[in-house]
Tab-separated table of C-alpha atoms in Angstrom:
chain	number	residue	atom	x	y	z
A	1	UNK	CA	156.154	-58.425	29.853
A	2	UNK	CA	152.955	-58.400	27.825
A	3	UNK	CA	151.585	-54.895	27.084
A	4	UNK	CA	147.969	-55.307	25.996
A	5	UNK	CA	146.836	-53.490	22.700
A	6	UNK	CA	143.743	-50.422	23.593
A	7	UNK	CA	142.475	-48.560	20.865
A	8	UNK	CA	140.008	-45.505	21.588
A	9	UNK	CA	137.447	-44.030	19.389
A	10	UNK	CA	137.062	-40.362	19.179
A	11	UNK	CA	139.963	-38.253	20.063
A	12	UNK	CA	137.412	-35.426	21.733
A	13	UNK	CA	137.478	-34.596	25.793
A	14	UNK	CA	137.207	-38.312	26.783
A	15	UNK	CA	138.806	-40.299	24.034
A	16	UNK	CA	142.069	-37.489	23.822
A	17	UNK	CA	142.491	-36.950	27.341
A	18	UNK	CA	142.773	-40.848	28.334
A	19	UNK	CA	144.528	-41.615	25.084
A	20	UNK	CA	147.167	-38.938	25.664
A	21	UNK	CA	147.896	-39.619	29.702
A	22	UNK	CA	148.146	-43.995	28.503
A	23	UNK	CA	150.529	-42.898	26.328
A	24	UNK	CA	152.453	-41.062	28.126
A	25	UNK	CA	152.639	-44.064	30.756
A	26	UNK	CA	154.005	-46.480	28.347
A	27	UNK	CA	150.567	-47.933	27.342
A	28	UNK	CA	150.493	-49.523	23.551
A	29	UNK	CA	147.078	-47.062	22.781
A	30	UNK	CA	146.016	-45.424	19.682
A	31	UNK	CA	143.644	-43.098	18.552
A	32	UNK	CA	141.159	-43.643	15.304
A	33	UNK	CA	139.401	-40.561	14.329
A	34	UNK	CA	138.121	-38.334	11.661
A	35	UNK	CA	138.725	-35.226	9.470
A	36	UNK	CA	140.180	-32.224	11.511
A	37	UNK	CA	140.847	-34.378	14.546
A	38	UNK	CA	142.600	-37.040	12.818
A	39	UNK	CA	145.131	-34.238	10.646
A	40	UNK	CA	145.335	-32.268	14.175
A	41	UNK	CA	146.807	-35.355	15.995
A	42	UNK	CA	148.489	-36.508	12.998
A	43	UNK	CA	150.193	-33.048	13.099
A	44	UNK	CA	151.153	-31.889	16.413
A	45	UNK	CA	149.423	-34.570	18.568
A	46	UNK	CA	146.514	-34.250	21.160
A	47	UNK	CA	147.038	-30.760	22.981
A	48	UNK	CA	146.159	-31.514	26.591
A	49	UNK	CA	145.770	-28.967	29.523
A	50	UNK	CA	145.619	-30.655	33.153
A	51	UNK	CA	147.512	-29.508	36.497
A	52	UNK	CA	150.924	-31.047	34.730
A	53	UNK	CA	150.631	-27.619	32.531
A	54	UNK	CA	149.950	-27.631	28.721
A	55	UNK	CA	151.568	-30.085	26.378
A	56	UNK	CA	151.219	-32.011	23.123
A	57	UNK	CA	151.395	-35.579	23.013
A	58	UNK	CA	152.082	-37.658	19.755
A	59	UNK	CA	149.547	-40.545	20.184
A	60	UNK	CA	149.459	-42.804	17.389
A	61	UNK	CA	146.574	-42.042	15.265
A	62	UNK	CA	144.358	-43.651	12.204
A	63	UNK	CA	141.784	-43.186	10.643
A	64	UNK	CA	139.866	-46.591	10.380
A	65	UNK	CA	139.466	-49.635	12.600
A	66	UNK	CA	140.607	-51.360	9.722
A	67	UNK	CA	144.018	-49.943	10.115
A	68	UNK	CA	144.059	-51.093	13.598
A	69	UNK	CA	146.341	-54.525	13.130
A	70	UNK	CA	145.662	-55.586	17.035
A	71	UNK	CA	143.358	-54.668	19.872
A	72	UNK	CA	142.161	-56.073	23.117
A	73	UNK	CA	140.194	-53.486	24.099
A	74	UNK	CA	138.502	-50.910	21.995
A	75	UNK	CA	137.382	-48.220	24.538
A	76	UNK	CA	134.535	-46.082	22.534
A	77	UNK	CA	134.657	-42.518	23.867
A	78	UNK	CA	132.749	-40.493	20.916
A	79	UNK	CA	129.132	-38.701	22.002
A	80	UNK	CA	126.379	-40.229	21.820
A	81	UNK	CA	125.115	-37.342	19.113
A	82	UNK	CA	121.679	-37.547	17.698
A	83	UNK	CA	123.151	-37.266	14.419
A	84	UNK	CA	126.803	-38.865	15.306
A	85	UNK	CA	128.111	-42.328	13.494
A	86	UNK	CA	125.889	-44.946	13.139
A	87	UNK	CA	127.298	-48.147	15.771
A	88	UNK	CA	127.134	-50.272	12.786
A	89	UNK	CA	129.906	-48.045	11.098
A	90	UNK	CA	131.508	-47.327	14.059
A	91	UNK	CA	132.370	-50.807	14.545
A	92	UNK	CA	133.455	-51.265	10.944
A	93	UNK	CA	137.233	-53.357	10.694
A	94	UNK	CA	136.434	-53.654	14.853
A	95	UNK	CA	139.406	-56.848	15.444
A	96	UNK	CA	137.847	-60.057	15.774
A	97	UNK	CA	138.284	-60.772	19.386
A	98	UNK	CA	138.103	-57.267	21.060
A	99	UNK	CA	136.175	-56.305	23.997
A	100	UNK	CA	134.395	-53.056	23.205
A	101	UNK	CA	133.890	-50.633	26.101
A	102	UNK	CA	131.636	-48.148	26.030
A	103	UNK	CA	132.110	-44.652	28.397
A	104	UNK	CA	128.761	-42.453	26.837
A	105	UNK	CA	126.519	-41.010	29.140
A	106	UNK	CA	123.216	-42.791	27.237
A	107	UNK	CA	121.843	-45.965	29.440
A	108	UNK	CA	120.983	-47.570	25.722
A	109	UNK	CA	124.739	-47.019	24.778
A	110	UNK	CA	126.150	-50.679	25.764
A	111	UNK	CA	122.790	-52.403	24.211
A	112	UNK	CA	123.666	-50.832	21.129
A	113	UNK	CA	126.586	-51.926	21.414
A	114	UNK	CA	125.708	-55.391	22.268
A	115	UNK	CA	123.095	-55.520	19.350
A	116	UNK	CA	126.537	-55.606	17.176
A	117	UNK	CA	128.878	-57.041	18.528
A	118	UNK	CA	127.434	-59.431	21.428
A	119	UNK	CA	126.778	-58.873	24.942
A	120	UNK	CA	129.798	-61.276	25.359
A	121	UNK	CA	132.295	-58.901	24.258
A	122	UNK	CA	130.718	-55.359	25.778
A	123	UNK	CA	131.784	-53.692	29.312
A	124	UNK	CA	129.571	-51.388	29.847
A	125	UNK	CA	131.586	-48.599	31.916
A	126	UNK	CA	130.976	-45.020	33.052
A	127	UNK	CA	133.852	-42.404	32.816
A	128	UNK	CA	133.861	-39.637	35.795
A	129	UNK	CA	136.064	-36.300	35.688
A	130	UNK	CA	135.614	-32.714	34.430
A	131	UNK	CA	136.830	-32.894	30.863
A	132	UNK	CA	136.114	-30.001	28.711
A	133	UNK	CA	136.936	-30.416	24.735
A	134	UNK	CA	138.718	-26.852	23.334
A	135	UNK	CA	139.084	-27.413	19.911
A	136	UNK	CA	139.994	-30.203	17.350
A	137	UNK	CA	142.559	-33.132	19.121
A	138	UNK	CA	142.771	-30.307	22.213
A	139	UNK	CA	141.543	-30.986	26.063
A	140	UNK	CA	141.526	-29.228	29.611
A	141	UNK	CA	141.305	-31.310	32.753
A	142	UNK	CA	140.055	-29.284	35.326
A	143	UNK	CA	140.264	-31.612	38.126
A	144	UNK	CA	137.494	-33.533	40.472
A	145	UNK	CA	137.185	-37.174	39.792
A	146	UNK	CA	139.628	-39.285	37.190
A	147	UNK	CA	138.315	-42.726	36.683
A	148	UNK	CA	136.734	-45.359	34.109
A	149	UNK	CA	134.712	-48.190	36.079
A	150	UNK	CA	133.097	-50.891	34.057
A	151	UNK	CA	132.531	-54.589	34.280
A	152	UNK	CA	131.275	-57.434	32.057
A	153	UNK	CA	127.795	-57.805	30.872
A	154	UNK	CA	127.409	-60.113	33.420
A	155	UNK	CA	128.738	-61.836	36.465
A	156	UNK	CA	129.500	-65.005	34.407
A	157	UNK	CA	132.350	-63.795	32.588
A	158	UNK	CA	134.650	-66.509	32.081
A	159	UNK	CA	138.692	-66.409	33.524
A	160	UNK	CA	140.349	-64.641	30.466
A	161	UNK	CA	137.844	-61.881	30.291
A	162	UNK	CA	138.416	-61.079	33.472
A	163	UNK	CA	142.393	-61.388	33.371
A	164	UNK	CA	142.018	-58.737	30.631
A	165	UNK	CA	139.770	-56.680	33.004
A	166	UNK	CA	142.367	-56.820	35.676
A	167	UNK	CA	145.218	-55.687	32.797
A	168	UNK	CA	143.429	-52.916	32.023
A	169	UNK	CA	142.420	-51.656	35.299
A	170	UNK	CA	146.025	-51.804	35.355
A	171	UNK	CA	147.538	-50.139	32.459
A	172	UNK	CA	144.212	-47.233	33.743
A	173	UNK	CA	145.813	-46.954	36.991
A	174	UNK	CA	149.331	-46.672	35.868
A	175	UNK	CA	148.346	-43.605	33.803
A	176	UNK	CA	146.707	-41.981	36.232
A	177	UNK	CA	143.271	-42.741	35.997
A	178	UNK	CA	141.214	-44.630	38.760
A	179	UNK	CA	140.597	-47.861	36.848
A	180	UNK	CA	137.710	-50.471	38.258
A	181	UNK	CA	136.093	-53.332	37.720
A	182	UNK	CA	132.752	-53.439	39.222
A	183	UNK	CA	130.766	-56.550	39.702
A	184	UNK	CA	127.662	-54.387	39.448
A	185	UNK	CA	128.619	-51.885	36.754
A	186	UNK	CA	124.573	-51.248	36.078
A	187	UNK	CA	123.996	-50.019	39.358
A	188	UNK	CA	127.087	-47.201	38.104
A	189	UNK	CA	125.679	-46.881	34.487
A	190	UNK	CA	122.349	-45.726	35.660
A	191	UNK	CA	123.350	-43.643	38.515
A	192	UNK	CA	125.358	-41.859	36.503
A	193	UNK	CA	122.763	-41.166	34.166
A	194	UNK	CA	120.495	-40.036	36.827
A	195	UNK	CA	122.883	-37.164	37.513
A	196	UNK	CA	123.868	-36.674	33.807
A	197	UNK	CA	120.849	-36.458	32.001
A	198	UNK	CA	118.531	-34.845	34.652
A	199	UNK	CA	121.586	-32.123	35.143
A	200	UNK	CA	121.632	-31.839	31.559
A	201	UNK	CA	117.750	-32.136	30.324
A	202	UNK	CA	116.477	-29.537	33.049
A	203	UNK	CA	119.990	-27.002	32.628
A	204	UNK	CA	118.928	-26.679	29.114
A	205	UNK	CA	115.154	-26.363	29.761
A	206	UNK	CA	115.412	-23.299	31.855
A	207	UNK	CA	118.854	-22.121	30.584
A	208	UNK	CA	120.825	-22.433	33.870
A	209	UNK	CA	123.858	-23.978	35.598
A	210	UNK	CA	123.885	-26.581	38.694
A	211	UNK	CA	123.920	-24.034	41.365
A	212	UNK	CA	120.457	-22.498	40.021
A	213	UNK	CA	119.003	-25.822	39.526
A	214	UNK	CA	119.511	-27.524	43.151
A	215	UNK	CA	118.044	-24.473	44.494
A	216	UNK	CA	115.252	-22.648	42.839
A	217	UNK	CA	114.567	-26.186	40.657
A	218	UNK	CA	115.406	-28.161	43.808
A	219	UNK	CA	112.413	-30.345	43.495
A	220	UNK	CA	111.545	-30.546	40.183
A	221	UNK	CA	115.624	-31.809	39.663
A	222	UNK	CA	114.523	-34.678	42.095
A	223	UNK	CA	112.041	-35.658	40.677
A	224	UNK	CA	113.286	-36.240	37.286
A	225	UNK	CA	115.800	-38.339	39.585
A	226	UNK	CA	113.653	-40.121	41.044
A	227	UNK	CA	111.724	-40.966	37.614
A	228	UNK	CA	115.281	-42.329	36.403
A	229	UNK	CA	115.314	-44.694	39.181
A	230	UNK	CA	111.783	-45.682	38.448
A	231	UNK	CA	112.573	-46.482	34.893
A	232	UNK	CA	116.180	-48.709	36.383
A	233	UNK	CA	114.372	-50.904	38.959
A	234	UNK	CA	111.378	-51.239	36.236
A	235	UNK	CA	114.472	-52.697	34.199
A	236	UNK	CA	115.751	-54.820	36.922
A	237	UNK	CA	118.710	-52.688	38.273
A	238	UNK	CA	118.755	-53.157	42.290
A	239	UNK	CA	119.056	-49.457	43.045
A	240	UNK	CA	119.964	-48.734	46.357
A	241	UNK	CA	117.324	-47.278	48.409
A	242	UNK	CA	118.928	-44.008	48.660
A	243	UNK	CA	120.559	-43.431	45.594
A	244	UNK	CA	118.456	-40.224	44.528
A	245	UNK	CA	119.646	-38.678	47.671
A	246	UNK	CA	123.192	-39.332	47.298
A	247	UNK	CA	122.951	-38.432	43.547
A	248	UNK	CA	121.578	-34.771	45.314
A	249	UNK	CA	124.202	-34.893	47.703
A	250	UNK	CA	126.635	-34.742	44.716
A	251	UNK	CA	125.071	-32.392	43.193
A	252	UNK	CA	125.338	-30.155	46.047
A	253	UNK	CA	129.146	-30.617	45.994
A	254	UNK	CA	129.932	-29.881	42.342
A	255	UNK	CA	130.597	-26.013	41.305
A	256	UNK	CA	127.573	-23.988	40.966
A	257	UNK	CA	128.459	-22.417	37.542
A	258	UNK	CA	128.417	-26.303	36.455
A	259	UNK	CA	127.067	-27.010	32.880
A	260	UNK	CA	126.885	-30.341	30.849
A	261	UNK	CA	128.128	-30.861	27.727
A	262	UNK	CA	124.536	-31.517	26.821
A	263	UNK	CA	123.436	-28.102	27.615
A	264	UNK	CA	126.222	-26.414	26.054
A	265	UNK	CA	125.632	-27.687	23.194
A	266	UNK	CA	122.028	-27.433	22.884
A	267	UNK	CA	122.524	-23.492	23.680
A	268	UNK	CA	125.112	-23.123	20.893
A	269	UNK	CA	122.384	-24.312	18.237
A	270	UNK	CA	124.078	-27.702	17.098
A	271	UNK	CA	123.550	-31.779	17.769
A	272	UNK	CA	123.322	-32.805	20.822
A	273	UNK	CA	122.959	-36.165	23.189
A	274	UNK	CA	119.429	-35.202	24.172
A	275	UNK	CA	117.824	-38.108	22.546
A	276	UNK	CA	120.392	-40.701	23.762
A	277	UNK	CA	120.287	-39.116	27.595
A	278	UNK	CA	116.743	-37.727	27.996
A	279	UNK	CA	115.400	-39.618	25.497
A	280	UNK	CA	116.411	-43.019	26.224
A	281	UNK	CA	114.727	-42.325	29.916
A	282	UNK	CA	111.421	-41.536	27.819
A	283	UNK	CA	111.594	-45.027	25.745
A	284	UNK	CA	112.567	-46.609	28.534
A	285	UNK	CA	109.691	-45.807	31.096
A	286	UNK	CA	107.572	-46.410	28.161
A	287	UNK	CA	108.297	-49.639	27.448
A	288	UNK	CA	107.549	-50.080	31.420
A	289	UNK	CA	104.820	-48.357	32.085
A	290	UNK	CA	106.696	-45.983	33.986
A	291	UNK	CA	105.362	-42.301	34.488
A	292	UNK	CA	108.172	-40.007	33.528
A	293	UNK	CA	106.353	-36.673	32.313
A	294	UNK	CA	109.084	-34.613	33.329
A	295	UNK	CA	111.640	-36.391	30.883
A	296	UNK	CA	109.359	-36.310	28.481
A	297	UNK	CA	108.077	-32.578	28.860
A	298	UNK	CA	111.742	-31.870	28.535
A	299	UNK	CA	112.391	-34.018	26.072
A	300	UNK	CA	109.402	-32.680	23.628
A	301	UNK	CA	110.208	-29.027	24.324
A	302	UNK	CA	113.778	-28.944	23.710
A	303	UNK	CA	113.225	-30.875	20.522
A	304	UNK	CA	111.036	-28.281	19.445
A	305	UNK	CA	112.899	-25.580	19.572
A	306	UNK	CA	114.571	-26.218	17.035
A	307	UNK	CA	115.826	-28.400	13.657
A	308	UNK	CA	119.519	-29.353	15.112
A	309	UNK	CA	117.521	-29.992	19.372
């Protein structure tokens, strides 16, 4: 039986967590990643804590994609950090015929991508789940949603692309993890992004969780919704009518001490994905004509505050 070859970069919340549970289901994965991360995994393994109780699992782990001899899909699941890797180096030694997949929470993330590598060989995806990132190569699940959806750039993908989808979503679901192609993955990638980064933006401007924000910020947390779906039909993505409400809906079912990883860690003084989230939002409605004050009044003022914001 053919076991395909996935390699994921960035063994943080994201990257560890999936990389430890396809692992543990028999799945050919390994890890690249850097200083303290790559010597913790090399060490003990990735420490993961989910409902299954705490364990360390002994991925296989280097430190370059140029040590990677084989991979058919390269799942990227670093932050999208203001002052992260550069894609150009991040894609160093990528194998010659791998499909990168991209899982960040920025709606510019699979262009950049693309701008590398070719739209040909990018699936733009969207991870979902409550992943929280404890220290170096060391990851709580704390339940809700488990699942990576993502599909091809576009509809015309031809057969062996999609055979490899279909593996994958396979190998995903056999470790666990709610694995899906969708035929309309922008749709996901920018309704996701409408929760994200308007969660994320506004919890850091005023300094509070999700349950403060959908009530005494009800409306201005719609609105910076409804400016995100503004920006995605202006760039061709057939929104549904009433996503913004169902995006509120969901917001109204997540925990009210909620937080992004965003906000966190904009509060704790250090880089942050505000210019890939909010700031991508702000370019975007830019470039078509689209009036999104609010992103950008968030956008300016958290930048302000500070050298590392």
């Amino acid at each position: 039986m053919y076991l395909m070859d996935i390699t994921i970069i960035g063994a943080g919340a994201v990257g560890g967590y999936f990389g430890a549970r396809l692992y543990e289901s028999g799945a050919r994965v390994t890890l690249v990643a850097r200083g303290e991360t790559l010597r913790a995994v090399r060490e003990r393994g990735v420490r993961v804590t989910d409902a299954r109780g705490a364990r360390e699992v002994a991925v296989p782990v280097v430190g370059s994609l140029h040590e990677v001899e084989r991979a058919d899909v390269v799942l990227v699941a670093t932050k999208a950090l203001g002052g992260g890797t550069p894609p150009q180096e991040l894609f160093d030694g990528l194998p010659r015929t791998a499909i990168v997949a991209t899982t960040q929470n920025a709606v510019e993330a699979p262009h950049q991508a693309a701008g590398i590598v070719g739209s040909a060989r990018v699936w733009p995806g969207v991870v979902r789940g409550f992943f929280i990132h404890t220290g170096p190569a060391s990851v709580e699940y704390r339940g809700g949603p488990l699942s990576y959806t993502f599909g091809t750039w576009d509809r015309s993908a031809p057969d062996p692309v999609r055979q490899l989808a279909a593996e994958f979503c396979a190998a995903l679901n056999t470790a666990g993890i709610e694995g899906r192609a969708h035929p309309g993955i922008w749709v996901d990638v920018w309704e996701k992004a409408m929760f994200v980064t308007t969660f994320g933006g506004l919890g850091a401007f005023v300094d509070k969780p999700l349950g403060v924000l959908r009530t005494d910020y009800r409306s201005t947390l719609e609105a910076l919704m409804r400016e995100v779906a503004d920006v995605a039909r202006a760039d061709g993505v057939a929104l549904p009518r009433d996503a913004v409400e169902r995006t509120m809906m969901f917001a109204d079912r997540m925990p009210e001490a909620s937080t992004s990883s965003m906000q966190r860690d904009i509060a704790a003084g250090g880089d942050s994905e505000l210019d890939a989230q909010v700031g991508a939002i702000v370019r975007a409605g830019k470039r078509h004509g689209v009036d999104v004050r609010l992103h950008d009044l968030i956008f300016t003022a958290l930048r302000n505050r500070g050298p590392n914001r």
